[in-house]
């Protein structure tokens, strides 16, 4: 059951302000809440809207007004489009500022308190003020929190609709009026209507008044549709339909015929034409339950696409409001050519009537329109109690309900913290793996830092002198790549020209910088001045909300103003250089996934495994840490300190044809990050984590070590449902003394399977499955005892 929210904007005007009454409740039931508030005076809102209307009209787009728009040159159109967008942005900003005013605050907070992000919400604005009706209510920032909300407008004073009866039919009956089409293409509208499933469409092409009224009287209609030119008077009170080349009709001309159509079951009127608020105002007096109009002149292409998107969504089973929302939002794909296209469609609703679904309209039984109770409470019949053990079918249905509920809760992110903790635990329980001998980590320890004069280091961990000595030794042993995981945003000193030349010309040396982030006001870190752009990489990582690093960032597109313009991560650049010697170069699939050889690194989605609605921007994958002795994450690759290298203790075989990573492990530089481990080693040096990332890429490509992925949502649903069903069947089929043991054993099997699948690279739901198993079992127990 969805939610119904009615916002009544009563006495007042933009100069004096408006009184506000908020009513809320479950759709189809009595309101459970009512509060009052006030919107303060805001005469400038009307001015901003007028400014946007003038800018929009100035675009000269070919629309479904009574007269074709004048042509605009390509040169001026760009400037007019920008002017329209600027006016829209100003209006949106000022409109939301008005809705955040202090006197309206209690209403806003009550909405936030009572509504959940997963609720399907019908928000109806009841007002007699034409200026309020025209405002872009869908841009209210409150709506961004609720993906299933859609807004309609209504008159303040409406009559409770009596039950409407239709004749027995198994098709949706549509009367389609094809009016004056001068200068526009309405054949596209006709084609969409003709392709509708379970629909019987009658077309009247450029009819006379008598033909139209006769057809309205002749039989029962579910939907009245008009395509062609239309307009409203300046005050928005009266609308005109241009039904043929010579005649325009008002709703008053059709009043008797439309009233009869409503009495016989007319549910929806769609005016796929321009400037329809005047038509809607007249139709509201006739108590037509649902009306769709365009608030301003609508470009021909926009009208065609909206109709197609709406009817496709409505016919496949979406609710009336969600179908309108989907169609309206899909118009955003046209806004490069038709600015503000998403502003145009609007619902006009009789709030005493529940909108029908497509299935309601084509139901083969006599149907009565559901009416929201206004004064009398809805009577409920007490359900009979069930006794004894339920059968397999009832347990299956119960387990499906439990699964759907839990997966919905999971989708909202409520289980995310628990699922990430379970993921960390399973990661720590994986078997020991062989060390990765393709890597060598050169550590800058506290002792290495202290042995260098502070003035020579210039705030870095290594002085120019020490770095020169270190690179000379390492390069002499012929590594495939050297990764310098050290920030050096200052030039090399003049006394070390050899270091400067090495940084400028070395083909296997990779430096790092940090990309700026305007959202967090992080300026980033500039790259070493001497290293060319092709040898640069970024060191940025993606942390979860608990500051644990579980994701591997492969590539991103830096902001143009960022000092760091590297597109690939430190680990990616090192892996690319190693694999190049193996004849493997990076490519991208048609879905824009990175591919190395036969291995495809599929980027994360916002909903992946236990992650729900995360920022999955750039190219991210899950990080499959390599576990070694005692389940440690730190000793998976050979390592040596800078001091030991300079003292000649380095084995040349540890360097030749390997990747060498140079980075700080000294605690004083605070380059430590939290990792998914429950073995007391929660934090790890950044250079070691970078080595894990390099190892993951090399192992996936060369050793076929699995990358971590999650199942599709449908597979996860089936997985959770199986465990939910298992819990119900155990309780249903076995005696009490066996149930606890079997449930415990089943949970152990679930744990083992989740661990085994994770080892093979699949992250499957553990927490939701366990909760589903126990919950369904508990509900079956309650059912039996009732």
XYZ file of C-alpha atoms in Angstrom:
786
model
C 0.000 0.000 0.000
C 1.367 3.392 -0.987
C 1.134 6.726 0.771
C -1.159 9.635 -0.062
C 0.026 13.141 0.838
C -2.216 16.136 0.233
C -0.822 19.651 0.537
C -3.653 22.164 0.628
C -2.590 25.719 -0.211
C -5.631 27.738 0.712
C -6.239 31.381 1.444
C -3.655 33.884 0.250
C -1.536 34.889 -2.668
C 2.134 35.415 -3.494
C 2.074 38.866 -1.916
C 0.431 37.816 1.363
C 1.592 34.220 1.573
C -0.496 31.031 1.653
C -2.055 29.015 4.449
C -0.986 25.346 4.315
C -2.660 22.160 5.519
C -0.821 18.826 5.296
C -2.813 15.575 5.307
C -1.158 12.139 5.177
C -2.222 8.518 5.308
C -2.150 5.151 3.595
C -3.540 5.264 0.073
C -7.221 4.361 0.142
C -7.669 4.854 3.900
C -8.521 7.644 6.299
C -5.849 10.257 6.894
C -3.775 9.503 9.976
C -2.133 12.921 10.283
C -3.026 16.551 9.695
C -0.994 19.660 10.526
C -1.037 23.267 9.418
C 1.626 25.729 8.406
C 2.220 28.729 6.202
C 4.214 29.702 3.156
C 5.506 33.283 3.494
C 4.998 36.040 0.902
C 7.160 35.513 -2.196
C 6.083 37.738 -5.102
C 9.437 37.132 -6.739
C 8.547 33.463 -7.375
C 5.866 34.503 -9.853
C 8.364 36.839 -11.529
C 10.992 34.091 -11.804
C 8.398 31.773 -13.347
C 7.385 34.427 -15.856
C 11.052 34.928 -16.719
C 11.454 31.219 -17.370
C 8.277 31.113 -19.493
C 9.576 33.973 -21.638
C 12.956 32.262 -22.055
C 11.255 28.970 -22.899
C 8.930 30.584 -25.425
C 11.916 32.382 -26.965
C 13.447 29.061 -28.002
C 10.982 28.929 -30.910
C 10.651 25.135 -30.740
C 8.031 23.598 -33.034
C 5.204 22.820 -30.644
C 1.549 21.849 -30.531
C 0.259 25.396 -30.044
C -2.389 26.741 -32.385
C 0.263 28.489 -34.476
C 3.644 27.123 -35.608
C 6.536 28.720 -33.745
C 8.826 31.116 -35.616
C 12.143 29.723 -36.759
C 15.319 30.473 -34.806
C 18.773 30.413 -36.344
C 21.297 27.835 -35.130
C 23.605 30.609 -33.994
C 21.085 32.224 -31.682
C 19.544 28.949 -30.480
C 22.597 28.102 -28.395
C 22.386 31.374 -26.533
C 18.613 31.134 -26.120
C 18.970 27.596 -24.759
C 21.525 28.719 -22.197
C 19.290 31.632 -21.249
C 16.394 29.214 -20.708
C 18.531 26.891 -18.594
C 19.784 29.797 -16.508
C 16.237 30.987 -15.898
C 15.209 27.436 -14.950
C 18.079 27.127 -12.490
C 17.247 30.447 -10.847
C 13.574 29.494 -10.559
C 14.439 26.098 -9.066
C 16.803 27.654 -6.528
C 14.357 30.348 -5.417
C 11.438 27.900 -5.355
C 13.296 25.521 -3.010
C 14.449 28.415 -0.880
C 10.796 29.379 -0.450
C 9.891 25.804 0.542
C 12.662 25.832 3.165
C 11.272 28.938 4.877
C 10.859 28.902 8.639
C 7.049 29.046 8.680
C 6.881 26.010 6.369
C 9.526 24.090 8.337
C 7.092 22.018 10.488
C 5.354 20.740 7.358
C 8.629 19.783 5.702
C 9.942 18.024 8.826
C 6.727 16.056 9.246
C 7.043 14.832 5.677
C 10.630 13.723 6.280
C 9.599 12.044 9.523
C 6.641 10.087 8.148
C 7.831 9.070 4.682
C 10.370 6.348 3.899
C 12.612 6.336 0.814
C 11.021 3.101 -0.428
C 7.422 4.331 -0.167
C 5.320 4.792 -3.296
C 3.924 8.284 -2.718
C 1.196 10.325 -4.404
C 1.672 13.988 -3.478
C -1.303 16.137 -4.497
C -1.101 19.937 -4.430
C -4.611 21.299 -3.856
C -4.972 24.962 -4.780
C -7.151 27.334 -6.755
C -4.226 29.655 -7.555
C -3.182 29.152 -11.190
C 0.304 30.468 -10.401
C 0.842 27.752 -7.796
C -0.440 25.091 -10.179
C 2.105 26.121 -12.808
C 5.139 25.915 -10.508
C 7.580 23.013 -11.125
C 6.705 21.078 -7.968
C 8.644 18.052 -9.209
C 11.852 20.092 -8.578
C 11.163 20.314 -4.824
C 14.425 19.035 -3.305
C 12.391 16.930 -0.892
C 11.430 14.711 -3.836
C 15.064 13.722 -4.403
C 14.837 11.551 -1.288
C 11.946 9.496 -2.627
C 12.433 7.665 -5.944
C 8.772 6.581 -6.059
C 7.057 9.925 -5.572
C 5.057 11.776 -8.206
C 3.187 15.039 -7.831
C -0.259 16.001 -9.090
C -2.372 19.136 -8.814
C -6.009 19.429 -7.820
C -8.684 21.978 -7.082
C -9.341 22.761 -3.424
C -13.024 21.893 -3.604
C -13.789 18.492 -5.120
C -16.728 16.147 -4.869
C -16.473 12.634 -3.578
C -16.767 10.404 -6.641
C -19.505 7.795 -6.643
C -18.713 4.266 -7.760
C -18.268 4.109 -11.513
C -19.512 1.082 -13.408
C -18.262 -0.142 -16.747
C -19.709 -2.723 -19.046
C -18.163 -6.172 -19.017
C -15.054 -6.113 -21.225
C -11.563 -7.525 -21.379
C -10.052 -4.563 -23.214
C -9.174 -0.983 -22.359
C -11.505 1.199 -24.402
C -9.851 4.364 -25.704
C -11.454 7.192 -27.650
C -8.637 8.944 -29.539
C -9.280 12.347 -31.086
C -6.752 13.257 -33.791
C -7.210 17.008 -34.186
C -5.667 19.730 -36.319
C -2.109 18.560 -37.067
C -0.857 21.495 -39.115
C 2.913 21.643 -38.791
C 3.214 18.650 -36.445
C 3.394 14.858 -36.727
C 0.670 13.164 -34.701
C 0.838 9.908 -36.630
C 3.458 8.823 -34.094
C 0.796 9.183 -31.371
C -1.571 7.025 -33.395
C 1.034 4.311 -33.906
C 1.727 4.119 -30.163
C -1.994 3.736 -29.401
C -2.439 1.035 -32.051
C 0.335 -1.072 -30.504
C -1.144 -1.157 -26.986
C -1.904 -4.632 -25.568
C -5.480 -5.465 -24.565
C -6.789 -2.175 -25.927
C -9.655 -1.253 -28.240
C -8.943 2.152 -29.788
C -11.487 4.177 -31.744
C -10.046 7.058 -33.766
C -11.847 10.249 -34.773
C -9.729 12.247 -37.218
C -10.471 15.990 -37.330
C -14.105 15.449 -36.257
C -16.973 17.910 -36.184
C -18.573 18.743 -32.833
C -21.583 16.479 -33.419
C -19.383 13.513 -34.370
C -17.371 13.901 -31.179
C -20.359 14.245 -28.841
C -22.135 11.323 -30.492
C -19.106 9.105 -29.973
C -18.849 10.089 -26.305
C -22.529 9.197 -25.822
C -22.398 6.024 -27.919
C -20.475 3.708 -25.589
C -18.440 3.418 -22.397
C -14.857 4.703 -22.489
C -11.919 4.169 -20.120
C -9.526 6.734 -21.612
C -10.162 9.928 -23.569
C -7.143 10.962 -25.651
C -6.538 14.130 -27.676
C -3.553 14.871 -29.942
C -3.213 18.069 -31.891
C -3.025 21.808 -31.250
C -4.392 23.368 -28.059
C -3.905 26.448 -25.923
C -5.077 28.190 -22.749
C -6.114 31.761 -22.085
C -3.612 34.021 -20.354
C -5.222 33.488 -16.963
C -5.120 29.723 -17.470
C -8.855 29.339 -16.811
C -10.138 28.304 -20.241
C -8.578 25.852 -22.681
C -9.183 25.386 -26.406
C -8.780 22.214 -28.494
C -8.315 22.619 -32.238
C -10.209 19.522 -33.372
C -10.039 20.273 -37.099
C -8.737 22.834 -39.551
C -11.445 25.403 -38.763
C -12.991 24.698 -35.341
C -11.735 25.042 -31.790
C -13.729 23.613 -28.894
C -13.753 24.319 -25.188
C -14.674 21.814 -22.521
C -17.949 23.718 -22.098
C -18.852 22.663 -25.643
C -18.513 19.003 -24.565
C -19.815 19.307 -21.003
C -22.902 17.094 -21.264
C -21.176 14.392 -23.298
C -18.142 14.275 -21.010
C -20.293 14.229 -17.870
C -22.127 11.204 -19.236
C -18.825 9.531 -20.118
C -17.611 10.020 -16.537
C -20.825 8.506 -15.168
C -20.278 5.470 -17.385
C -16.683 4.892 -16.282
C -14.311 7.355 -17.959
C -11.166 7.201 -15.815
C -8.367 9.029 -17.596
C -8.105 11.983 -19.972
C -4.804 12.565 -21.790
C -4.193 15.809 -23.654
C -0.973 15.328 -25.597
C -1.050 18.941 -26.695
C 0.169 22.368 -25.630
C -0.559 24.516 -22.628
C -3.250 22.255 -21.170
C -3.808 23.646 -17.665
C -6.836 25.558 -18.903
C -8.341 22.323 -20.246
C -7.558 20.584 -16.963
C -9.232 23.348 -14.977
C -12.447 22.897 -16.941
C -12.275 19.095 -16.787
C -11.864 19.164 -13.002
C -15.389 20.587 -12.744
C -16.642 17.451 -14.511
C -14.940 15.204 -11.895
C -12.775 13.286 -14.391
C -10.610 11.243 -11.974
C -7.192 11.516 -13.681
C -6.000 13.982 -16.304
C -2.572 14.369 -17.924
C -1.753 17.683 -19.588
C 1.284 19.740 -20.577
C 1.836 22.858 -18.471
C 3.421 24.890 -21.320
C 3.820 24.618 -25.116
C 5.212 21.150 -25.818
C 7.577 20.377 -28.710
C 6.178 17.784 -31.091
C 8.993 15.290 -30.451
C 8.614 15.612 -26.667
C 4.862 14.959 -26.880
C 5.449 11.820 -28.966
C 8.118 10.398 -26.684
C 6.178 11.120 -23.487
C 3.109 9.297 -24.778
C 5.203 6.312 -25.818
C 7.090 6.095 -22.522
C 3.960 6.556 -20.392
C 1.810 3.984 -22.166
C 4.639 1.442 -22.259
C 5.174 1.729 -18.504
C 1.445 1.845 -17.666
C 0.594 -1.141 -19.867
C 3.361 -3.297 -18.400
C 1.939 -2.877 -14.894
C 3.427 0.257 -13.358
C 1.028 2.316 -11.295
C -0.445 5.391 -12.955
C 1.752 7.797 -11.000
C 4.991 5.827 -11.408
C 4.303 5.433 -15.123
C 3.981 9.218 -15.447
C 7.156 9.722 -13.405
C 9.115 7.234 -15.507
C 7.933 8.823 -18.751
C 8.647 12.330 -17.482
C 12.155 11.437 -16.276
C 13.004 9.658 -19.536
C 12.391 12.945 -21.336
C 15.704 14.101 -19.845
C 17.362 12.349 -22.774
C 15.846 15.000 -25.041
C 16.822 18.048 -23.003
C 19.955 18.709 -25.039
C 17.591 19.697 -27.867
C 14.451 20.539 -25.892
C 15.427 22.225 -22.613
C 13.170 21.607 -19.610
C 11.248 18.825 -21.362
C 10.850 17.058 -18.000
C 8.941 20.087 -16.654
C 6.006 19.751 -19.052
C 3.832 16.700 -18.151
C 1.626 17.099 -15.088
C -1.175 15.078 -13.483
C -4.471 16.681 -12.466
C -6.138 14.421 -9.925
C -9.460 14.075 -8.134
C -8.024 13.194 -4.692
C -11.111 11.178 -3.678
C -10.351 8.526 -6.308
C -7.644 5.872 -6.394
C -5.949 5.789 -9.825
C -6.539 2.541 -11.733
C -3.863 0.244 -13.075
C -3.897 -1.019 -16.651
C -5.078 -4.371 -15.308
C -7.975 -2.636 -13.556
C -9.014 -1.053 -16.840
C -8.941 -4.291 -18.821
C -10.424 -6.484 -16.084
C -13.126 -8.699 -17.542
C -15.451 -8.130 -14.591
C -17.629 -5.171 -13.676
C -15.406 -2.917 -11.625
C -16.105 -0.128 -9.193
C -13.698 2.735 -8.855
C -11.936 2.604 -5.488
C -12.818 5.675 -3.483
C -10.821 7.145 -0.627
C -13.056 7.386 2.442
C -13.707 10.951 3.498
C -15.709 10.563 6.689
C -16.594 6.930 7.225
C -13.871 4.433 8.251
C -13.183 1.416 6.095
C -14.654 -1.768 7.577
C -12.331 -4.724 7.798
C -13.296 -8.350 8.002
C -11.449 -10.427 10.523
C -9.415 -13.083 8.834
C -10.065 -16.628 9.967
C -7.357 -18.162 12.089
C -5.288 -21.052 10.755
C -4.531 -24.106 12.784
C -2.276 -27.090 12.258
C 0.812 -27.327 10.073
C 0.755 -25.371 6.825
C 1.265 -27.185 3.548
C 4.176 -26.770 1.160
C 2.352 -24.149 -0.903
C 1.643 -21.921 2.098
C 5.221 -22.253 3.357
C 6.482 -21.375 -0.124
C 4.278 -18.301 -0.316
C 5.290 -17.217 3.188
C 8.969 -17.657 2.361
C 8.501 -15.595 -0.813
C 6.921 -12.777 1.173
C 9.716 -12.874 3.758
C 12.357 -12.903 1.017
C 10.793 -9.984 -0.837
C 10.550 -7.995 2.389
C 14.155 -8.691 3.386
C 15.522 -7.986 -0.076
C 13.618 -4.706 -0.059
C 15.098 -3.827 3.326
C 18.512 -4.855 2.036
C 18.091 -2.652 -1.042
C 17.608 0.324 1.281
C 21.033 -0.353 2.812
C 19.841 -1.426 6.272
C 21.926 -4.630 6.176
C 25.015 -3.032 4.595
C 27.047 -2.630 7.780
C 26.360 -6.218 8.908
C 27.056 -7.610 5.449
C 30.396 -5.813 5.233
C 31.382 -7.167 8.648
C 30.425 -10.667 7.487
C 32.452 -10.099 4.307
C 35.493 -9.093 6.368
C 35.132 -12.205 8.523
C 34.887 -14.525 5.524
C 37.891 -12.829 3.887
C 39.967 -13.563 6.993
C 38.942 -17.240 6.940
C 40.229 -18.009 3.461
C 43.078 -20.506 3.123
C 46.727 -19.414 2.883
C 47.985 -18.501 -0.602
C 51.488 -18.634 -2.031
C 53.436 -15.350 -1.897
C 53.555 -13.264 -5.051
C 57.177 -13.455 -6.188
C 56.644 -10.920 -8.990
C 56.757 -8.050 -6.490
C 59.346 -6.483 -4.199
C 58.395 -3.879 -1.606
C 61.142 -1.429 -0.621
C 60.078 0.048 2.725
C 61.020 3.491 4.021
C 61.136 2.756 7.753
C 61.426 5.121 10.718
C 65.123 4.239 10.937
C 65.612 5.150 7.264
C 63.955 8.510 7.834
C 66.013 9.333 10.940
C 69.305 8.543 9.219
C 68.748 11.358 6.692
C 69.238 15.049 7.574
C 65.841 16.714 7.864
C 66.821 19.721 5.737
C 67.797 17.401 2.886
C 64.464 15.554 2.940
C 62.457 18.801 2.556
C 59.399 17.236 4.197
C 59.581 14.035 2.146
C 60.570 10.594 3.399
C 63.618 10.361 1.097
C 66.141 13.044 0.242
C 67.307 13.569 -3.335
C 70.622 11.984 -2.443
C 69.106 8.846 -0.926
C 66.585 8.467 -3.743
C 69.369 8.766 -6.333
C 71.397 6.044 -4.638
C 68.348 3.797 -4.277
C 67.215 4.113 -7.905
C 70.755 3.574 -9.192
C 71.023 0.272 -7.325
C 67.542 -0.932 -8.312
C 67.864 -0.014 -12.002
C 71.171 -1.861 -12.227
C 69.293 -5.132 -11.530
C 66.844 -4.611 -14.440
C 63.322 -4.507 -12.944
C 60.311 -4.383 -15.244
C 58.874 -1.389 -13.406
C 59.613 0.783 -10.389
C 56.706 2.410 -8.592
C 57.578 5.477 -6.541
C 54.707 5.622 -4.011
C 56.009 8.891 -2.551
C 54.587 12.377 -2.908
C 57.225 14.716 -4.397
C 55.427 17.939 -5.314
C 58.715 19.878 -5.387
C 61.521 19.944 -7.983
C 64.794 18.062 -7.648
C 67.584 20.127 -6.146
C 70.155 21.596 -8.489
C 72.947 19.509 -6.956
C 71.386 16.277 -8.297
C 71.044 16.663 -12.078
C 71.379 12.905 -12.522
C 68.181 12.319 -10.501
C 66.345 14.931 -12.511
C 67.406 13.275 -15.781
C 66.443 9.829 -14.492
C 62.960 11.017 -13.528
C 62.489 12.735 -16.900
C 63.675 9.901 -19.147
C 63.093 6.605 -17.316
C 60.503 4.477 -19.147
C 59.791 2.060 -16.304
C 59.533 4.542 -13.422
C 55.984 5.415 -12.298
C 55.294 8.397 -10.035
C 52.150 9.352 -8.116
C 49.961 12.369 -7.474
C 46.559 12.831 -5.853
C 43.463 13.991 -7.742
C 41.609 16.957 -6.260
C 38.040 16.480 -4.999
C 35.872 19.638 -5.007
C 33.116 17.877 -3.009
C 35.400 17.360 -0.002
C 37.481 20.468 -0.769
C 40.563 18.250 -1.054
C 43.082 20.107 -3.257
C 44.973 16.889 -4.028
C 48.749 16.625 -4.411
C 50.715 17.824 -7.436
C 52.904 15.342 -9.338
C 56.701 15.412 -9.344
C 57.584 18.206 -11.821
C 60.159 16.103 -13.653
C 58.032 13.007 -14.384
C 56.178 13.177 -17.747
C 52.401 12.637 -17.809
C 52.697 9.197 -19.414
C 54.624 7.979 -16.360
C 52.197 9.442 -13.817
C 49.439 7.690 -11.891
C 47.050 8.606 -9.115
C 47.234 7.165 -5.614
C 43.577 7.825 -4.697
C 41.627 5.051 -2.996
C 37.930 4.543 -2.187
C 37.041 4.029 1.480
C 33.725 2.721 2.766
C 31.694 4.533 5.418
C 33.578 2.662 8.165
C 36.899 3.853 6.605
C 37.839 0.330 5.531
C 39.395 -0.197 2.102
C 37.522 -2.967 0.273
C 37.438 -1.555 -3.248
C 40.125 -1.207 -5.901
C 40.048 1.960 -8.018
C 41.497 1.258 -11.474
C 40.812 4.445 -13.437
C 38.997 7.760 -13.258
C 38.551 11.026 -15.139
C 40.107 13.907 -13.130
C 38.461 17.290 -12.860
C 39.891 19.672 -15.506
C 41.132 21.972 -12.736
C 42.912 19.187 -10.839
C 46.697 19.483 -10.619
C 46.859 15.692 -11.001
C 45.666 14.676 -14.469
C 46.572 10.977 -14.284
C 43.780 8.723 -15.575
C 45.038 5.372 -14.263
C 45.827 4.258 -10.748
C 49.301 3.484 -9.443
C 48.540 -0.250 -9.426
C 47.116 -0.175 -12.973
C 50.168 1.569 -14.458
C 52.553 -0.892 -12.817
C 50.490 -3.885 -13.932
C 50.288 -2.518 -17.495
C 54.096 -2.270 -17.691
C 54.615 -5.790 -16.369
C 52.006 -7.310 -18.704
C 53.344 -5.421 -21.719
C 56.425 -7.629 -21.559
C 54.026 -10.608 -21.719
C 52.428 -9.223 -24.887
C 49.240 -8.080 -23.125
C 47.914 -4.549 -23.550
C 44.838 -2.920 -21.964
C 41.624 -2.634 -23.991
C 38.014 -1.844 -23.161
C 34.886 -3.861 -23.882
C 31.773 -2.373 -25.492
C 30.383 -1.946 -21.946
C 33.470 0.101 -21.016
C 34.979 -2.570 -18.764
C 38.797 -2.803 -18.647
C 40.115 -5.952 -20.341
C 43.621 -7.435 -20.037
C 44.082 -10.505 -22.171
C 41.073 -12.746 -21.525
C 40.324 -11.150 -18.141
C 37.576 -8.523 -17.884
C 37.526 -6.245 -14.855
C 33.804 -5.505 -14.546
C 33.144 -2.234 -12.780
C 30.987 -2.128 -9.669
C 27.336 -1.063 -9.775
C 25.683 1.067 -7.048
C 23.987 -2.121 -5.788
C 26.632 -4.856 -5.730
C 26.516 -7.678 -3.192
C 26.232 -6.154 0.273
C 26.840 -2.655 -1.090
C 23.655 -0.649 -1.545
C 23.457 2.691 -3.323
C 27.186 3.384 -3.128
C 29.022 5.907 -5.271
C 30.226 3.543 -8.000
C 31.688 6.270 -10.188
C 34.972 5.850 -12.080
C 36.200 2.256 -12.614
C 36.022 0.304 -9.350
C 36.231 -3.412 -8.546
C 36.298 -5.336 -5.290
C 39.782 -5.797 -3.821
C 40.672 -9.466 -3.384
C 43.453 -9.263 -0.797
C 46.056 -12.035 -0.892
C 46.283 -13.980 2.375
C 49.587 -15.555 3.463
C 51.095 -16.952 6.676
C 48.817 -16.844 9.738
C 46.195 -15.154 7.544
C 48.345 -12.023 7.481
C 47.798 -9.521 4.668
C 51.194 -7.830 5.052
C 53.790 -10.502 4.312
C 52.389 -11.777 1.010
C 55.341 -10.395 -1.011
C 59.121 -10.069 -0.377
C 60.190 -6.805 1.254
C 63.385 -4.988 2.234
C 64.158 -1.636 3.836
C 65.910 1.269 2.113
C 68.807 0.984 4.580
C 69.332 -2.671 3.742
C 69.423 -1.873 0.022
C 72.003 0.864 0.511
C 74.094 -1.479 2.672
C 74.324 -3.971 -0.185
C 72.053 -6.620 1.360
C 69.740 -6.781 -1.674
C 69.579 -10.060 -3.624
C 69.587 -9.085 -7.346
C 67.195 -11.974 -8.110
C 64.499 -10.203 -6.068
C 64.587 -7.293 -8.555
C 65.234 -8.701 -12.028
C 62.044 -8.750 -14.155
C 59.926 -7.816 -11.132
C 57.872 -4.848 -10.046
C 59.527 -2.821 -7.302
C 57.317 -0.633 -5.131
C 58.968 2.050 -2.990
C 56.831 3.461 -0.192
C 56.694 4.606 3.420
C 55.971 2.249 6.293
C 57.118 4.698 8.977
C 54.207 5.438 11.321
C 55.197 9.102 11.598
C 54.020 9.714 7.986
C 50.531 8.378 8.760
C 50.213 6.495 5.465
C 48.163 3.656 6.942
C 44.686 2.450 5.924
C 42.188 0.061 7.502
C 41.668 -3.310 5.794
C 39.097 -6.116 6.172
C 40.811 -8.260 8.803
C 39.892 -9.580 12.221
C 43.391 -10.838 13.053
C 44.508 -7.704 14.915
C 46.123 -6.182 11.827
C 43.438 -3.662 11.049
C 45.764 -1.125 9.414
C 48.318 -1.559 6.682
C 50.874 0.758 5.013
C 49.660 2.320 1.797
C 52.510 0.836 -0.239
C 51.564 -2.701 0.899
C 47.949 -2.107 -0.103
C 49.136 -0.872 -3.502
C 51.131 -4.085 -3.818
C 47.965 -6.094 -3.109
C 46.228 -4.210 -5.911
C 49.048 -4.901 -8.372
C 49.096 -8.553 -7.315
C 45.335 -8.836 -7.839
C 45.604 -7.614 -11.428
C 48.621 -9.777 -12.326
C 47.195 -12.882 -10.661
C 43.829 -12.499 -12.375
C 45.417 -12.168 -15.818
C 48.345 -14.595 -15.562
C 47.238 -17.102 -12.891
C 43.448 -17.071 -13.409
C 43.022 -16.178 -9.740
C 39.352 -15.194 -9.415
C 38.255 -11.597 -9.122
C 35.559 -10.910 -6.541
C 32.111 -10.393 -8.055
C 28.513 -10.457 -6.871
C 25.571 -12.315 -8.345
C 22.791 -10.523 -10.263
C 19.855 -9.370 -8.155
C 17.588 -12.146 -9.447
C 20.085 -14.849 -8.511
C 20.543 -13.332 -5.061
C 16.768 -13.274 -4.574
C 16.528 -16.958 -5.524
C 19.433 -17.806 -3.173
C 17.829 -16.042 -0.199
C 14.435 -17.551 -0.991
C 15.886 -21.083 -0.937
C 17.228 -20.540 2.592
C 13.976 -18.909 3.653
C 12.048 -21.905 2.322
C 14.463 -24.270 4.085
C 13.802 -22.578 7.429
C 10.041 -22.860 6.971
C 10.153 -26.516 5.916
C 12.411 -27.512 8.825
C 9.990 -26.057 11.357
C 6.980 -27.427 9.486
C 8.232 -31.001 9.005
C 10.193 -31.835 12.156
C 9.471 -32.061 15.860
C 10.590 -29.395 18.284
C 13.609 -31.285 19.616
C 14.990 -31.646 16.076
C 14.302 -28.117 14.880
C 17.051 -26.334 16.822
C 19.699 -28.792 15.694
C 18.564 -28.728 12.072
C 18.362 -24.937 11.965
C 21.842 -24.679 13.502
C 23.185 -27.224 11.036
C 21.556 -25.435 8.106
C 23.092 -22.135 9.192
C 26.488 -23.874 9.322
C 25.954 -25.165 5.777
C 25.003 -21.659 4.689
C 28.191 -20.263 6.257
C 30.349 -22.926 4.603
C 28.817 -22.375 1.182
C 29.252 -18.603 1.449
C 32.924 -19.078 2.398
C 33.510 -21.591 -0.392
C 31.855 -19.375 -2.992
C 33.875 -16.361 -1.805
C 37.079 -18.348 -2.268
C 35.915 -19.022 -5.832
C 35.243 -15.313 -6.350
C 31.487 -15.000 -5.655
C 30.198 -12.788 -2.851
C 26.719 -14.104 -2.007
C 24.279 -12.904 0.678
C 25.044 -14.430 4.084
C 23.241 -12.103 6.527
C 19.954 -11.798 4.555
C 19.896 -15.571 4.007
C 20.410 -16.296 7.704
C 17.758 -13.766 8.716
C 15.348 -15.196 6.127
C 15.888 -18.747 7.368
C 15.249 -17.844 11.010
C 12.395 -15.423 10.276
C 10.429 -17.832 8.119
C 10.901 -20.591 10.674
C 9.675 -18.285 13.427
C 6.609 -17.278 11.417
C 5.712 -20.919 10.749
C 5.946 -21.601 14.502
C 3.617 -18.675 15.185
C 1.244 -19.965 12.477
C 1.106 -23.435 14.000
C 0.475 -22.140 17.516
C -2.284 -19.711 16.497
